[in-house]
CSV table of C-alpha atoms in Angstrom, one decimal:
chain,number,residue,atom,x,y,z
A,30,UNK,CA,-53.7,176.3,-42.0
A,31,UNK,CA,-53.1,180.1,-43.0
A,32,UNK,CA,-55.9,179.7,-45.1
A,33,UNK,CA,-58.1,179.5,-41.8
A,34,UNK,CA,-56.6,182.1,-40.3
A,35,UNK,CA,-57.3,184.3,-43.2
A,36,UNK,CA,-60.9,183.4,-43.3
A,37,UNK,CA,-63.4,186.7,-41.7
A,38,UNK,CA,-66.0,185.5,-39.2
A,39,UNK,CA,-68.8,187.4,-38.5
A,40,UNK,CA,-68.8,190.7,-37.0
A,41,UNK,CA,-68.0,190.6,-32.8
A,42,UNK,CA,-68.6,194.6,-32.8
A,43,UNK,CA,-72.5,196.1,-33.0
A,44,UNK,CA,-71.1,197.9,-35.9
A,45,UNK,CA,-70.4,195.4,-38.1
A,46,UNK,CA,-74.0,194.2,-37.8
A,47,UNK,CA,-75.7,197.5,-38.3
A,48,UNK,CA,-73.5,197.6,-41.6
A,49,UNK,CA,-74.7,194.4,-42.4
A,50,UNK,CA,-78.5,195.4,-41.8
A,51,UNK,CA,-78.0,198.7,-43.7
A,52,UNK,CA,-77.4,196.7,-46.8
A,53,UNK,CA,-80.0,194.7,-46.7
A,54,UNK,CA,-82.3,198.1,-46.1
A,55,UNK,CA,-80.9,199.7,-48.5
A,56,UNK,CA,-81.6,197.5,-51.2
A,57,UNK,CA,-85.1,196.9,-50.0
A,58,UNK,CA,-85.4,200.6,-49.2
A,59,UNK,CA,-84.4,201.2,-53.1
A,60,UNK,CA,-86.4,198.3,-54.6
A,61,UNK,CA,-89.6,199.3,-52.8
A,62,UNK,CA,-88.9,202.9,-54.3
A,63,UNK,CA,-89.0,201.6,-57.5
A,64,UNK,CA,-91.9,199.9,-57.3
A,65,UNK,CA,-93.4,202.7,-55.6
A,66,UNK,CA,-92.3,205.2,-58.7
A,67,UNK,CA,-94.0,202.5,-61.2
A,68,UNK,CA,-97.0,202.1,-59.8
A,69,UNK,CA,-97.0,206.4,-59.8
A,70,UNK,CA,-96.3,206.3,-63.2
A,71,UNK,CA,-99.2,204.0,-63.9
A,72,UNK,CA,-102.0,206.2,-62.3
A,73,UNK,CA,-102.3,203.7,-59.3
A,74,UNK,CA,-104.2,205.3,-56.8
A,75,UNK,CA,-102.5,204.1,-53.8
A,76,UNK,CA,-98.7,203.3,-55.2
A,77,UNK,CA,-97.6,202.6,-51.6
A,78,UNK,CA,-99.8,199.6,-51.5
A,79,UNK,CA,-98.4,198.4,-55.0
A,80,UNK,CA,-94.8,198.7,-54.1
A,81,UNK,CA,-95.7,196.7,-51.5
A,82,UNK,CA,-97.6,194.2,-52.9
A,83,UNK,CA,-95.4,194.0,-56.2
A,84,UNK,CA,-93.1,190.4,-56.1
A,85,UNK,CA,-92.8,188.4,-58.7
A,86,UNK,CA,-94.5,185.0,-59.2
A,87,UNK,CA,-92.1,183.1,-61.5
A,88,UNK,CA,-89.6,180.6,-59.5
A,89,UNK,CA,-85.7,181.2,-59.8
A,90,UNK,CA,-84.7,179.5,-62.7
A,91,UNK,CA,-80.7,180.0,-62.6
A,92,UNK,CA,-79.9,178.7,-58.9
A,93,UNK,CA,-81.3,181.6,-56.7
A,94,UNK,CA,-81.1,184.1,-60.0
A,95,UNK,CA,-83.9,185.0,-62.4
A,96,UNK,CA,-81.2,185.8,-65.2
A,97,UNK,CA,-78.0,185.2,-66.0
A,98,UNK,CA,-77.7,188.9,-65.7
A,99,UNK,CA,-78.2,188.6,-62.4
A,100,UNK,CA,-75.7,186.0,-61.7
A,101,UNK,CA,-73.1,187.9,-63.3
A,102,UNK,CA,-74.4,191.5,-61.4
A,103,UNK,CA,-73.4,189.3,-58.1
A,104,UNK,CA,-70.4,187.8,-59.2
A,105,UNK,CA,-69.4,191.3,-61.0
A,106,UNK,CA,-70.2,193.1,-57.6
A,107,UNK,CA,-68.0,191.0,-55.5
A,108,UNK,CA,-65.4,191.0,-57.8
A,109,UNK,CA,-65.4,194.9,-57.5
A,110,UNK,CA,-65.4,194.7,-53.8
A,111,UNK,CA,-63.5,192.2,-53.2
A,112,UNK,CA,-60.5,194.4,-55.7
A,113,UNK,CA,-61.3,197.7,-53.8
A,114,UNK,CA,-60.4,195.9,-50.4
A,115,UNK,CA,-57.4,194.0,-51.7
A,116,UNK,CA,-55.8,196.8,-53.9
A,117,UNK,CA,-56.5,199.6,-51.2
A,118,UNK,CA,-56.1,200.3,-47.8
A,119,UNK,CA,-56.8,202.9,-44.7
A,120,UNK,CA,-58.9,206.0,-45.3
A,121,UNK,CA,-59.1,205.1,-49.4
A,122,UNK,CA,-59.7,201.4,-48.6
A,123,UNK,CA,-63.4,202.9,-46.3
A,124,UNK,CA,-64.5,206.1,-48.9
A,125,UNK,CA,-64.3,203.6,-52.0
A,126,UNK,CA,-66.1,201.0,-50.0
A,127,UNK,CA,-68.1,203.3,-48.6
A,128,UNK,CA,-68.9,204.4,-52.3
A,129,UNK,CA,-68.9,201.3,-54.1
A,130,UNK,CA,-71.0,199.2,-52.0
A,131,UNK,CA,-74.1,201.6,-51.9
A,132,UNK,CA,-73.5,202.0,-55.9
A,133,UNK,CA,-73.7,198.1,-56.3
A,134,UNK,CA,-76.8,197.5,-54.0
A,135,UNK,CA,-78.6,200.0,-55.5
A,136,UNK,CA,-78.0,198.8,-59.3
A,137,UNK,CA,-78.5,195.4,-58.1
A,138,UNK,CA,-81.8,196.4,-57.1
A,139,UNK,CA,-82.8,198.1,-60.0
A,140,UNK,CA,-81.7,194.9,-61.8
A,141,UNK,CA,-84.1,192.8,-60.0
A,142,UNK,CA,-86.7,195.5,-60.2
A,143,UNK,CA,-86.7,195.5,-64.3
A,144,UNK,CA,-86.9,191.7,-63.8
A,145,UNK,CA,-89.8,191.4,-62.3
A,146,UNK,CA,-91.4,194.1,-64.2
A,147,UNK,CA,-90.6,192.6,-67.7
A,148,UNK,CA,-92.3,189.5,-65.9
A,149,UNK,CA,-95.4,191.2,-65.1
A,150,UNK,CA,-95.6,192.9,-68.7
A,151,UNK,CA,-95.1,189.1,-69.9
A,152,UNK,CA,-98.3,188.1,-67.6
């Protein structure tokens, strides 16, 4: 029974859900801009259009993962959050999340963005 009481439901405040969308833009925000400085490094003429167009064909092969290294980037990130809100709390508890979070979408992006690129050298 505590363990239900414990559990976090989704946000009631329209905060919670902008925090929520951010991260989702953010990571799409940073993989488009690497995409978008690839296809500038390239010579593409119009490397807007190739950032947009750029996904990668090959199906999941690990679950929802294309690597194992990804796997372990999500499990590794939740870890670290999940530690920073459990060891911390008040003001430290919001700067390190504040900090962390945007430091582990963005790598995780960046991840995903050498996958698919080593699988379109590979092509």
């Amino acid at each position: 029974m505590t363990l239900v009481t414990l559990a976090r439901a989704a946000p009631d405040d329209p905060i919670g859900w902008w925090i929520y969308l951010g991260t989702f833009v953010l990571y799409g925000g940073t993989r488009w801009f690497f995409d978008w400085r690839q296809a500038r490094r390239d010579g593409d003429s119009h490397p807007a259009r190739s950032a947009l167009a750029a996904d990668d064909p090959r199906p999941a092969v690990t679950g929802g993962f294309r690597s194992y290294r990804q796997f372990f980037g999500f499990v590794g990130s939740t870890i670290a959050v999940v530690a920073v809100a459990a060891l911390t709390e008040g003001r430290l508890r919001v700067v390190l999340l504040w900090v962390v979070v945007p430091l582990l979408v963005t790598a995780l992006s960046y991840l995903d963005f050498r996958q698919a690129r080593a699988a379109r050298a590979r092509s």
